[in-house]
Amino acid sequence: MEYRKEYFSDARPEGLTEVGVTRQRSDALGHVTGKTQYYADRHFAGLLHLKMVRSPHHHARIVSIDTAKALKVPGVVRILTAQDVPQNIYTILCLIQVEPNDEPVLAFDKVRYKGEQIVAILAESDAAARDAAARVKITYDVLPAVFDVEEALKPEAPLVNEYHGRNYFTYEGHHCRRVRYGDVESAFGAADFVVEEMYQSSPIEHAPTETTGCIVVPDQNDRYTCYSNTQALYFTLDNTALILKSPFHKLRLVGGTVGGGFGGKVDVITEPVAFLAAMLTRRPVKYEFSRAEEMQVSSPRAAERIYIKDGLMKDGRIIARKVTLYVDAGAYSRHSPYGTTKAAAHMPGPYTIPNVWIDCHCVYTNRTPSSAMRGFGVTIGDFALEVQMDKLARRIGMDPMAFRILNAYRDGDMKAHRKEVEGAALVECIQAAADLAGWPLDDHYKAMSSMKREA
Amino acid sequence: MSVTLTAARQARLVPALQAKGGRIVAGGTLAIADLNQGPTSGSALITLDRLGFDQVTAKGGKVTLGAMVTMAKIARDRRLKFLHPVANSIGGPAVRAMATVGGNLFAPAPYGDMAAALLALDAEVTLHDGKTTRKLVIEAFLRQRHKLNKTCIVSVSFASPPAGAFRYFKAVRRKPVSASVVTIAALLPRKAGKIKGARIALGAMAENAVRARKAEAALEGAALDHEAIAAAANLITTETSPADDAYASAWYRREIAPVYFFRLLTA
Amino acid sequence: MTKVAVEFTLNAREQNEFVESGSTLLAMLRDRLDLYATKAGCHQGTCGACTVIIDGEPHLSCLTLAERCEGREITTLEGLSLDGALHPLQQAFMDGFAAQCGFCTPGMILAAKCLLDRNPEPTRAEIADAISGNICRCTGYEPIIAAILSVAERMRDPVGKRA
């Protein structure tokens, strides 16, 4: 493989030698000998096992919780409910001013998705905790549930999350994250073709081989250490301190090796409850998702539905793009308001289009809260955009590579977000890819460059 | 956890313990997986390790597999070549080293591929209920298996199929192995070029392995030609009630079963 | 709680334990013996992270009752480099980038060892089958299969064989 160092050579320091060289992973020896230490590879005397009692319903009012029989199971040490949590309502991204707090650590008045955590059992063994969990009696008043983003936005839809008051996240007073540039409606009128398509995806579970979990251990001097496989150590520390109303310096997090994450371990779910349990019992506590819990309640990649309407000219120029995008956040915000903003920032794709109209909705439904996963907010959008690009190229009988080169960003172009393009390289990337794939690219397009837009 | 494990030294111990709420552990791939999740209180486990149920015999055209014979053991037995594809389609090598013939007869859909094969082979199940040993044809056994919790399986027996008469295919989501999308086992003996005594069994198409009697009837007396196979394929799902699960939807199973059946028989 | 005595060979050493009835080999290895190379991924026999070798065959330690290990010979990943030298499979997994997060690696290496011990000249398809019960979510199976193939090739070629 030839590395095209000539591009942007002026922007790169000399003497870079690492790209293209194979290096042994620094953790390889630990991995192949089994000595790499994951969070659970530790022994603590007196360890308590935490098992969660979860909602069997998608949407229900909690009428009563009876833990009396569970407390009598041999080996059960303590049972936690919402009343034990100092600041029960939180949202992970309150740390970057995403508001309001909208999610309980332990549900108390109602449950908003199937598998939501309600009661935490602490027992001497995992089996005893499971036996006790089966003996907690919770009575529910089942409510109608909504599972579809567009259904959820209808006025008659059941209200999922009262902290928002509506089934969508509000962005600076707006019902969705918006981009407005030029005048799409006039451009559609002037276009040779108008192409409108719908794309959608389902939630995707990361399914890491190591399930989400942590162990919290009381240290000396009223401090607590948490061994966690979180991918977001400081988010976890800060959120936990807020939830527990604890001085930050009392909490210590030890992370590092994660047995597969892919974004599925950035939410703050197991640690606050485990910290609380360790504080209240003064014993080490392990809270580990079972495989079934990992599949059912760990946040997946959000399902999305995307409508793209394009105004296309016979010569290959896209003159207008209107995108209406719905992100299924599930019952709570987690990282989805941020993911939806990323989706809006990612549209209309790496193409210079003079008229752009984007609405990205972050919608609440009674599904498992969605959150981060490898390129969340943009991956499904890219799938939709690039399938759309192929459809547009086919409509006018143009080579799809050439079609993309023609519309690609050039340095100096104005993006729909009103930021001037700099350091673009898409044209060169497509040229190199066509070359490697033996794709017959016309000389006219081979001569194009990201550095300037041809006349 | 209050679990007691008893290694049954005599088969008659087993039903006595089961009467007190015990559960038989053969290879452990079903029973221990259950024990590892959900409530465990009062679980009594009974192993069959020391009863000599792990023998394979094949003589006079009759094969007998002990209840504790593992998939790995079947896959290594040269006398059971026709069953190698079945045994090797069940789990990875570690599951095959543990999973047993007896346990597979209790495996719920989308598991239980060996049971489907044994159904096509018209196997007979030998059961022990504490006092007496009795035999049940596998079809009756599979229908009643939920009620047979006070007996233990001793062995299964069947006539060795004529060369080339037994065919097997399992559609999976992840190659080379996963739980079943649909499993097809077919016994197609021929007399003077015509099919006589066809038995077709489907796995993952109902709660347990089921026969496709209408498809069998369509093949009976016919040559194994495209026309007869197509006619049977059209009827293959008529007696099924597949479920939606993580591996496939019921709709997909119904759509794909005739396709794989056609391919298996025309191969 | 019933306790049961069990005697077995673990990584070439005699071992006597007094285990809780109904507990698994996985729990005994990790919680009693502090042998953490064997990983817990699902407790359902579906991920293969807890694979160990019992009497030469791969077994899922999460589904194996500890007391049924009486008289048996068990090898965990810790038992592969007892003399300090890496097993050729361990070296090949390092060299070939066959371990990313590392969580499936112990089970993968032991599943591969069972194959090579039984069949020193496996085909690619036989290797794929040997690790078919071991789920990898990040490395991808290609580098793992390539690493196992390279060991098989080296074992066939005595010149390339490690001391």
XYZ file of C-alpha atoms in Angstrom, chain A residues 113 126 217 226 238 241 260 352 384 419 421:
11
model
C -39.003 0.192 30.070
C -25.186 -14.723 43.822
C -14.581 -2.009 48.267
C -14.459 0.864 42.697
C -18.661 12.598 38.897
C -20.606 11.686 43.623
C -15.118 -5.596 25.034
C -21.349 20.646 -0.608
C -28.754 6.188 4.796
C -18.180 26.663 8.835
C -14.253 23.604 4.886
